[in-house]
């Protein structure tokens, strides 16, 4: 019998998310809604569909391994040199490349927790230690939902090679602001790479939340990770990119690129999407307006909801989380529970969000098939 590495055996098995069509069939309802993966609720951009059709005839060839056209488009978009840009097959793949490029076994990766689920997993695969710094409340008396940057700076030790700061944070939606982030970057040793994971940057409306690309200037140990999966609507095509202040950082990440892992269609679609920025801005504005409506609707129901700077909201339901998610799913609404902590709900269309709110009302009012838990307190009722 062949045996996987202990670190790999210890990893959680992959659990596929519920597919809305299957769920609707199972429940015998017209339509289930999926608010679980932070996609935007719009079809692909027209220019993307055109680019895909136009490029289909080239797919018998390997992709451009250097993604030259996309790299140039990104460099121009952000006012950086192409040598500072590393496109990849999704930001998650770039996360993995970062660990491969900077973490020898026995070194460490620091990040806040709860944050993006990939961080501990990629540390585990790399044989690196995870240094997890618990979130702290963003408002007095609230649930822990935001970065403790002083705590994060304090855990960085001689073995630490990489620090991830997810801003806004997935899954809580909170964002850290310029002065605290600058103070943090000033404290981290120059030998440690700080990656600002800005997967949701396009949805940020608070002017005090800094743009990582501006913040990294003059700081050679800072890089910014972005994705085209969220605001740009290319989740199914897998495109992300790293922007590094120091071209040597970009060069190191390019060296662990899995050859041809950024497909021809993905490259073409990403270039077309970048040319449709006005349209993307319009879509983002609609998502932001709906985020604010959804937040207000939830708060109006007496629920604690931190200010979200992303395209999802966080409900810190504590012990009630898993039961509420299951009860919502029983009503055709798929969300993303983090058992014992909270529920992440992607901002959908107004119609989808209304279906979610109606299902939530049923669940919390104790209508048939409910959990018996009081979601406000997380305490079992009776
Ligand atoms: C979604 C997400 C990503 C990555 O997305 P890709 O689809 O792999 O580009 C990276 N970081 C965070 C925090 C995310 O939520």
Tab-separated table of C-alpha atoms and ligand atoms in Angstrom:
chain	number	residue	atom	x	y	z
A	1	UNK	CA	0.000	0.000	0.000
A	2	UNK	CA	1.273	3.452	-0.823
A	3	UNK	CA	1.149	5.965	1.974
A	4	UNK	CA	0.791	9.732	1.646
A	5	UNK	CA	2.986	12.122	3.600
A	6	UNK	CA	1.787	12.546	7.213
A	7	UNK	CA	1.172	16.255	6.535
A	8	UNK	CA	-1.065	15.331	3.620
A	9	UNK	CA	-2.885	12.601	5.559
A	10	UNK	CA	-3.643	15.188	8.232
A	11	UNK	CA	-5.289	17.518	5.719
A	12	UNK	CA	-9.082	17.715	5.660
A	13	UNK	CA	-10.652	15.753	2.800
A	14	UNK	CA	-12.171	17.882	0.076
A	15	UNK	CA	-15.895	18.390	0.581
A	16	UNK	CA	-17.644	19.707	-2.509
A	17	UNK	CA	-20.144	22.522	-1.913
A	18	UNK	CA	-23.817	21.981	-2.653
A	19	UNK	CA	-24.846	22.552	-6.227
A	20	UNK	CA	-28.007	24.727	-6.384
A	21	UNK	CA	-29.613	22.724	-9.216
A	22	UNK	CA	-29.224	19.441	-7.295
A	23	UNK	CA	-30.518	21.014	-4.109
A	24	UNK	CA	-33.592	22.467	-5.868
A	25	UNK	CA	-34.388	19.050	-7.348
A	26	UNK	CA	-33.942	17.348	-3.989
A	27	UNK	CA	-36.214	19.851	-2.245
A	28	UNK	CA	-38.713	19.914	-5.102
A	29	UNK	CA	-38.512	23.698	-5.432
A	30	UNK	CA	-38.102	25.875	-8.540
A	31	UNK	CA	-34.832	27.393	-7.627
A	32	UNK	CA	-32.167	27.231	-4.936
A	33	UNK	CA	-29.786	30.139	-4.439
A	34	UNK	CA	-26.074	29.828	-3.823
A	35	UNK	CA	-24.620	32.578	-1.664
A	36	UNK	CA	-21.592	30.570	-0.639
A	37	UNK	CA	-18.587	31.359	-2.837
A	38	UNK	CA	-18.416	35.147	-3.168
A	39	UNK	CA	-18.942	35.226	-6.914
A	40	UNK	CA	-20.744	38.259	-8.373
A	41	UNK	CA	-24.323	37.554	-9.465
A	42	UNK	CA	-23.793	38.606	-13.099
A	43	UNK	CA	-23.125	36.600	-16.252
A	44	UNK	CA	-19.693	36.909	-17.901
A	45	UNK	CA	-18.917	40.323	-19.409
A	46	UNK	CA	-19.873	40.529	-23.115
A	47	UNK	CA	-16.247	41.303	-24.061
A	48	UNK	CA	-15.151	38.166	-22.200
A	49	UNK	CA	-17.570	35.968	-24.137
A	50	UNK	CA	-16.316	37.510	-27.397
A	51	UNK	CA	-12.698	36.935	-26.434
A	52	UNK	CA	-13.408	33.320	-25.498
A	53	UNK	CA	-15.076	32.674	-28.842
A	54	UNK	CA	-12.272	34.403	-30.721
A	55	UNK	CA	-9.580	32.439	-28.882
A	56	UNK	CA	-11.228	29.012	-28.999
A	57	UNK	CA	-9.547	28.250	-32.318
A	58	UNK	CA	-6.103	28.516	-30.706
A	59	UNK	CA	-6.644	25.988	-27.949
A	60	UNK	CA	-4.803	23.158	-29.723
A	61	UNK	CA	-1.629	25.126	-28.872
A	62	UNK	CA	-0.061	25.530	-25.424
A	63	UNK	CA	-0.748	28.842	-23.701
A	64	UNK	CA	1.825	31.627	-23.635
A	65	UNK	CA	3.739	30.489	-20.550
A	66	UNK	CA	4.887	34.040	-19.815
A	67	UNK	CA	1.365	35.484	-20.246
A	68	UNK	CA	3.039	38.463	-21.906
A	69	UNK	CA	-0.081	40.298	-23.084
A	70	UNK	CA	-1.879	39.924	-19.744
A	71	UNK	CA	1.250	40.896	-17.801
A	72	UNK	CA	1.595	44.076	-19.882
A	73	UNK	CA	-2.100	44.916	-19.436
A	74	UNK	CA	-1.822	44.508	-15.658
A	75	UNK	CA	1.406	46.532	-15.512
A	76	UNK	CA	-0.286	49.363	-17.377
A	77	UNK	CA	-3.440	49.156	-15.272
A	78	UNK	CA	-1.451	49.506	-12.022
A	79	UNK	CA	1.380	51.744	-13.194
A	80	UNK	CA	4.099	49.196	-12.394
A	81	UNK	CA	6.820	47.518	-14.405
A	82	UNK	CA	5.964	44.162	-16.025
A	83	UNK	CA	8.844	42.697	-13.976
A	84	UNK	CA	6.741	43.376	-10.862
A	85	UNK	CA	3.721	41.422	-12.132
A	86	UNK	CA	3.100	37.671	-11.804
A	87	UNK	CA	-0.164	36.359	-13.242
A	88	UNK	CA	-1.211	32.876	-12.138
A	89	UNK	CA	-3.940	30.277	-12.392
A	90	UNK	CA	-6.017	31.817	-9.622
A	91	UNK	CA	-4.813	33.675	-6.544
A	92	UNK	CA	-4.895	30.413	-4.579
A	93	UNK	CA	-2.266	28.964	-6.891
A	94	UNK	CA	-0.149	32.068	-6.326
A	95	UNK	CA	-0.543	31.560	-2.558
A	96	UNK	CA	0.857	28.084	-3.016
A	97	UNK	CA	3.695	29.416	-5.189
A	98	UNK	CA	4.524	31.984	-2.500
A	99	UNK	CA	4.932	29.234	0.091
A	100	UNK	CA	6.963	27.132	-2.336
A	101	UNK	CA	9.184	30.063	-3.192
A	102	UNK	CA	9.829	31.342	0.329
A	103	UNK	CA	9.161	28.576	2.867
A	104	UNK	CA	11.625	25.791	3.536
A	105	UNK	CA	10.279	23.017	5.781
A	106	UNK	CA	10.387	24.163	9.398
A	107	UNK	CA	9.910	27.847	8.597
A	108	UNK	CA	6.704	29.676	9.435
A	109	UNK	CA	3.786	31.540	7.848
A	110	UNK	CA	1.869	34.041	9.978
A	111	UNK	CA	-1.730	35.128	9.480
A	112	UNK	CA	-4.854	36.116	11.353
A	113	UNK	CA	-7.379	33.465	12.240
A	114	UNK	CA	-10.157	33.137	11.234
A	115	UNK	CA	-9.100	34.192	7.762
A	116	UNK	CA	-8.815	32.656	4.284
A	117	UNK	CA	-8.952	28.870	4.606
A	118	UNK	CA	-6.087	28.303	2.201
A	119	UNK	CA	-3.398	29.801	4.460
A	120	UNK	CA	-3.105	26.939	6.992
A	121	UNK	CA	-3.451	24.348	4.243
A	122	UNK	CA	-0.630	25.705	2.143
A	123	UNK	CA	1.563	25.953	5.240
A	124	UNK	CA	0.831	22.309	5.957
A	125	UNK	CA	1.752	21.216	2.426
A	126	UNK	CA	4.960	23.246	2.590
A	127	UNK	CA	5.888	21.673	5.944
A	128	UNK	CA	5.800	25.141	7.483
A	129	UNK	CA	4.393	26.140	10.865
A	130	UNK	CA	1.206	28.206	10.915
A	131	UNK	CA	1.359	31.162	13.299
A	132	UNK	CA	-2.290	32.052	13.828
A	133	UNK	CA	-3.228	35.268	15.561
A	134	UNK	CA	-6.845	35.394	16.768
A	135	UNK	CA	-9.129	38.101	15.426
A	136	UNK	CA	-10.273	40.797	17.840
A	137	UNK	CA	-13.611	42.678	17.979
A	138	UNK	CA	-13.892	45.672	15.646
A	139	UNK	CA	-16.406	47.302	17.967
A	140	UNK	CA	-16.469	47.284	21.760
A	141	UNK	CA	-18.264	44.230	23.107
A	142	UNK	CA	-18.599	42.729	19.620
A	143	UNK	CA	-17.502	39.343	18.314
A	144	UNK	CA	-13.896	38.854	17.198
A	145	UNK	CA	-13.920	39.826	13.511
A	146	UNK	CA	-10.906	41.967	12.645
A	147	UNK	CA	-7.122	41.756	12.400
A	148	UNK	CA	-4.977	42.242	15.498
A	149	UNK	CA	-2.016	43.737	13.637
A	150	UNK	CA	0.024	44.364	16.783
A	151	UNK	CA	-0.459	40.709	17.688
A	152	UNK	CA	0.486	39.670	14.171
A	153	UNK	CA	3.684	41.726	14.220
A	154	UNK	CA	4.528	40.244	17.614
A	155	UNK	CA	4.386	36.584	16.482
A	156	UNK	CA	6.771	37.100	13.574
A	157	UNK	CA	9.889	35.213	14.623
A	158	UNK	CA	13.256	34.367	13.064
A	159	UNK	CA	11.707	31.446	11.170
A	160	UNK	CA	8.880	33.457	9.638
A	161	UNK	CA	9.184	33.968	5.891
A	162	UNK	CA	5.670	34.982	4.933
A	163	UNK	CA	2.821	36.968	6.492
A	164	UNK	CA	-0.631	37.114	4.926
A	165	UNK	CA	-2.879	40.069	5.691
A	166	UNK	CA	-6.283	39.475	4.128
A	167	UNK	CA	-7.774	42.931	3.615
A	168	UNK	CA	-10.798	42.954	3.595
A	169	UNK	CA	-10.751	39.755	5.618
A	170	UNK	CA	-12.435	36.637	4.318
A	171	UNK	CA	-14.810	35.537	5.932
A	172	UNK	CA	-15.580	38.472	8.237
A	173	UNK	CA	-15.527	41.301	5.643
A	174	UNK	CA	-13.752	43.754	7.956
A	175	UNK	CA	-10.843	45.871	6.705
A	176	UNK	CA	-7.831	47.396	8.426
A	177	UNK	CA	-7.064	51.048	7.849
A	178	UNK	CA	-4.037	52.945	6.662
A	179	UNK	CA	-2.356	54.093	9.914
A	180	UNK	CA	-2.504	50.664	11.585
A	181	UNK	CA	-1.368	48.895	8.420
A	182	UNK	CA	1.531	51.303	7.918
A	183	UNK	CA	2.582	50.876	11.546
A	184	UNK	CA	2.448	47.114	11.077
A	185	UNK	CA	4.564	47.206	7.897
A	186	UNK	CA	7.091	49.407	9.715
A	187	UNK	CA	7.424	46.757	12.427
A	188	UNK	CA	7.848	43.642	10.262
A	189	UNK	CA	11.523	42.837	9.511
A	190	UNK	CA	12.625	43.513	5.932
A	191	UNK	CA	13.490	39.823	5.518
A	192	UNK	CA	9.843	38.778	5.891
A	193	UNK	CA	7.524	39.046	2.900
A	194	UNK	CA	4.154	40.597	3.738
A	195	UNK	CA	1.453	39.641	1.243
A	196	UNK	CA	-1.602	41.875	1.269
A	197	UNK	CA	-4.336	39.585	-0.002
A	198	UNK	CA	-6.764	42.013	-1.602
A	199	UNK	CA	-9.109	39.569	-3.320
A	200	UNK	CA	-12.006	41.922	-2.526
A	201	UNK	CA	-10.272	45.280	-3.063
A	202	UNK	CA	-12.710	46.381	-5.786
A	203	UNK	CA	-15.586	46.383	-3.270
A	204	UNK	CA	-13.835	48.650	-0.741
A	205	UNK	CA	-15.679	51.948	-0.249
A	206	UNK	CA	-14.049	53.212	2.956
A	207	UNK	CA	-11.475	55.826	1.848
A	208	UNK	CA	-9.347	55.053	4.912
A	209	UNK	CA	-8.726	51.494	3.741
A	210	UNK	CA	-5.481	51.768	1.795
A	211	UNK	CA	-4.818	50.420	-1.669
A	212	UNK	CA	-2.035	47.889	-1.210
A	213	UNK	CA	-0.455	48.815	-4.529
A	214	UNK	CA	0.140	52.346	-3.223
A	215	UNK	CA	1.160	51.091	0.192
A	216	UNK	CA	3.841	48.761	-1.170
A	217	UNK	CA	5.781	51.571	-2.856
A	218	UNK	CA	9.183	51.904	-1.251
A	219	UNK	CA	8.649	48.685	0.733
A	220	UNK	CA	10.521	45.863	-1.033
A	221	UNK	CA	9.162	43.204	1.341
A	222	UNK	CA	5.529	43.892	0.453
A	223	UNK	CA	3.452	42.323	-2.323
A	224	UNK	CA	-0.220	42.500	-3.237
A	225	UNK	CA	-2.368	39.580	-4.291
A	226	UNK	CA	-5.458	40.182	-6.412
A	227	UNK	CA	-7.906	37.963	-8.250
A	228	UNK	CA	-10.166	38.185	-11.288
A	229	UNK	CA	-12.549	35.652	-9.725
A	230	UNK	CA	-14.610	38.059	-7.678
A	231	UNK	CA	-15.390	41.558	-9.027
A	232	UNK	CA	-14.205	40.702	-12.542
A	233	UNK	CA	-16.408	37.640	-12.760
A	234	UNK	CA	-13.870	35.076	-14.001
A	235	UNK	CA	-14.067	32.541	-11.143
A	236	UNK	CA	-14.488	29.616	-13.545
A	237	UNK	CA	-11.450	30.561	-15.606
A	238	UNK	CA	-8.868	30.866	-12.797
A	239	UNK	CA	-6.874	34.091	-13.032
A	240	UNK	CA	-5.108	35.881	-10.212
A	241	UNK	CA	-1.994	38.020	-10.024
A	242	UNK	CA	0.703	39.158	-7.671
A	243	UNK	CA	2.151	42.666	-7.764
A	244	UNK	CA	5.480	42.912	-5.969
A	245	UNK	CA	7.387	46.069	-5.141
A	246	UNK	CA	10.681	44.206	-5.562
A	247	UNK	CA	11.051	42.511	-8.978
A	248	UNK	CA	13.208	39.872	-7.218
A	249	UNK	CA	10.124	38.792	-5.246
A	250	UNK	CA	8.154	38.503	-8.490
A	251	UNK	CA	11.013	36.558	-10.049
A	252	UNK	CA	11.051	34.086	-7.143
A	253	UNK	CA	7.318	33.488	-7.481
A	254	UNK	CA	7.605	33.006	-11.250
A	255	UNK	CA	10.131	30.236	-10.661
A	256	UNK	CA	7.528	28.021	-8.966
A	257	UNK	CA	4.921	28.628	-11.681
A	258	UNK	CA	3.545	25.276	-12.857
A	259	UNK	CA	4.195	25.429	-16.609
A	260	UNK	CA	1.131	26.369	-18.683
A	261	UNK	CA	-1.143	26.528	-15.641
A	262	UNK	CA	-2.670	29.800	-16.875
A	263	UNK	CA	-4.804	28.646	-19.798
A	264	UNK	CA	-5.050	30.436	-23.146
A	265	UNK	CA	-8.759	31.135	-22.668
A	266	UNK	CA	-8.145	32.462	-19.175
A	267	UNK	CA	-5.452	34.856	-20.395
A	268	UNK	CA	-7.636	36.162	-23.221
A	269	UNK	CA	-10.652	36.559	-20.943
A	270	UNK	CA	-8.630	38.448	-18.351
A	271	UNK	CA	-7.319	40.910	-20.942
A	272	UNK	CA	-10.862	41.458	-22.244
A	273	UNK	CA	-12.192	41.960	-18.710
A	274	UNK	CA	-9.525	44.573	-17.954
A	275	UNK	CA	-10.695	46.471	-21.045
A	276	UNK	CA	-14.250	46.436	-19.654
A	277	UNK	CA	-13.363	48.219	-16.440
A	278	UNK	CA	-16.186	50.779	-16.699
A	279	UNK	CA	-18.743	47.997	-16.860
A	280	UNK	CA	-17.090	46.211	-13.947
A	281	UNK	CA	-17.249	49.401	-11.889
A	282	UNK	CA	-20.985	49.617	-12.544
A	283	UNK	CA	-21.471	46.037	-11.421
A	284	UNK	CA	-19.389	46.582	-8.303
A	285	UNK	CA	-21.461	49.668	-7.417
A	286	UNK	CA	-24.623	47.555	-7.630
A	287	UNK	CA	-23.092	44.909	-5.361
A	288	UNK	CA	-22.003	47.547	-2.857
A	289	UNK	CA	-25.492	49.098	-2.750
A	290	UNK	CA	-26.992	45.659	-2.208
A	291	UNK	CA	-24.393	44.867	0.478
A	292	UNK	CA	-25.506	47.939	2.384
A	293	UNK	CA	-29.182	47.027	2.005
A	294	UNK	CA	-28.539	43.448	3.163
A	295	UNK	CA	-26.481	44.639	6.136
A	296	UNK	CA	-29.225	47.046	7.205
A	297	UNK	CA	-31.898	44.369	6.786
A	298	UNK	CA	-29.958	41.959	8.995
A	299	UNK	CA	-29.209	44.589	11.625
A	300	UNK	CA	-32.876	45.537	11.570
A	301	UNK	CA	-33.543	41.956	12.694
A	302	UNK	CA	-31.354	42.481	15.743
A	303	UNK	CA	-28.384	40.574	14.352
A	304	UNK	CA	-24.780	41.595	14.835
A	305	UNK	CA	-23.211	42.262	11.409
A	306	UNK	CA	-19.773	43.886	11.167
A	307	UNK	CA	-19.253	46.566	8.490
A	308	UNK	CA	-18.291	44.671	5.350
A	309	UNK	CA	-15.902	46.084	2.774
A	310	UNK	CA	-16.279	42.996	0.585
A	311	UNK	CA	-19.107	41.324	-1.374
A	312	UNK	CA	-20.287	39.196	1.532
A	313	UNK	CA	-21.531	39.696	5.059
A	314	UNK	CA	-20.638	37.881	8.259
A	315	UNK	CA	-23.097	36.723	10.874
A	316	UNK	CA	-21.268	35.708	14.061
A	317	UNK	CA	-23.834	33.109	15.138
A	318	UNK	CA	-21.453	31.114	17.322
A	319	UNK	CA	-22.723	27.678	18.302
A	320	UNK	CA	-25.921	28.117	16.273
A	321	UNK	CA	-24.007	28.497	12.989
A	322	UNK	CA	-24.110	24.946	11.630
A	323	UNK	CA	-27.771	24.424	12.507
A	324	UNK	CA	-28.819	27.718	10.934
A	325	UNK	CA	-26.874	26.927	7.743
A	326	UNK	CA	-28.513	23.497	7.548
A	327	UNK	CA	-31.973	25.000	8.103
A	328	UNK	CA	-31.331	27.610	5.392
A	329	UNK	CA	-30.180	24.886	3.024
A	330	UNK	CA	-33.409	23.017	3.775
A	331	UNK	CA	-35.135	26.116	2.398
A	332	UNK	CA	-33.021	26.275	-0.747
A	333	UNK	CA	-30.421	28.814	0.378
A	334	UNK	CA	-26.771	27.736	0.346
A	335	UNK	CA	-24.462	29.810	2.556
A	336	UNK	CA	-20.978	29.193	3.943
A	337	UNK	CA	-20.936	28.168	7.614
A	338	UNK	CA	-17.831	28.141	9.804
A	339	UNK	CA	-19.094	25.848	12.550
A	340	UNK	CA	-19.009	27.367	16.019
A	341	UNK	CA	-18.076	30.789	14.621
A	342	UNK	CA	-20.329	32.307	12.024
A	343	UNK	CA	-22.029	32.301	8.688
A	344	UNK	CA	-20.641	33.985	5.584
A	345	UNK	CA	-23.301	35.077	3.118
A	346	UNK	CA	-22.372	36.325	-0.342
A	347	UNK	CA	-24.221	39.417	-1.558
A	348	UNK	CA	-26.497	38.196	-4.336
A	349	UNK	CA	-29.095	39.958	-6.462
A	350	UNK	CA	-31.806	41.788	-4.473
A	351	UNK	CA	-34.139	38.914	-5.343
A	352	UNK	CA	-31.696	36.263	-4.096
A	353	UNK	CA	-31.028	38.201	-0.929
A	354	UNK	CA	-34.752	38.529	-0.278
A	355	UNK	CA	-35.075	34.753	-0.577
A	356	UNK	CA	-32.254	34.432	1.939
A	357	UNK	CA	-33.876	36.932	4.330
A	358	UNK	CA	-37.259	35.185	4.073
A	359	UNK	CA	-35.629	31.809	4.772
A	360	UNK	CA	-33.719	33.301	7.694
A	361	UNK	CA	-36.933	34.744	9.118
A	362	UNK	CA	-38.529	31.314	8.968
A	363	UNK	CA	-35.528	29.734	10.641
A	364	UNK	CA	-35.337	32.293	13.426
A	365	UNK	CA	-39.072	32.480	14.070
A	366	UNK	CA	-39.179	28.768	14.803
A	367	UNK	CA	-41.236	27.816	11.739
A	368	UNK	CA	-41.375	24.131	10.793
A	369	UNK	CA	-38.093	22.316	10.569
A	370	UNK	CA	-36.081	24.871	12.507
A	371	UNK	CA	-33.106	24.245	14.667
A	372	UNK	CA	-34.613	25.153	18.007
A	373	UNK	CA	-31.707	27.498	18.542
A	374	UNK	CA	-31.960	31.200	19.127
A	375	UNK	CA	-29.640	32.675	16.508
A	376	UNK	CA	-29.325	35.953	18.358
A	377	UNK	CA	-27.492	34.429	21.256
A	378	UNK	CA	-26.388	31.129	19.837
A	379	UNK	CA	-27.956	29.529	22.891
A	380	UNK	CA	-30.152	26.463	22.510
A	381	UNK	CA	-33.756	27.255	23.365
A	382	UNK	CA	-35.318	24.853	25.839
B	1	LIG	C1	-11.401	34.052	-3.382
B	1	LIG	C2	-10.136	34.398	-2.698
B	1	LIG	C3	-8.881	34.232	-3.298
B	1	LIG	C4	-8.609	33.586	-4.568
B	1	LIG	O1	-9.274	33.411	-5.555
B	1	LIG	P1	-8.869	32.684	-6.899
B	1	LIG	O2	-10.203	32.293	-7.403
B	1	LIG	O3	-7.990	31.531	-6.593
B	1	LIG	O4	-8.187	33.713	-7.729
B	1	LIG	C5	-7.750	34.634	-2.615
B	1	LIG	N1	-7.832	35.168	-1.410
B	1	LIG	C6	-8.995	35.334	-0.801
B	1	LIG	C7	-9.008	35.947	0.539
B	1	LIG	C8	-10.177	34.943	-1.401
B	1	LIG	O5	-11.330	35.079	-0.757
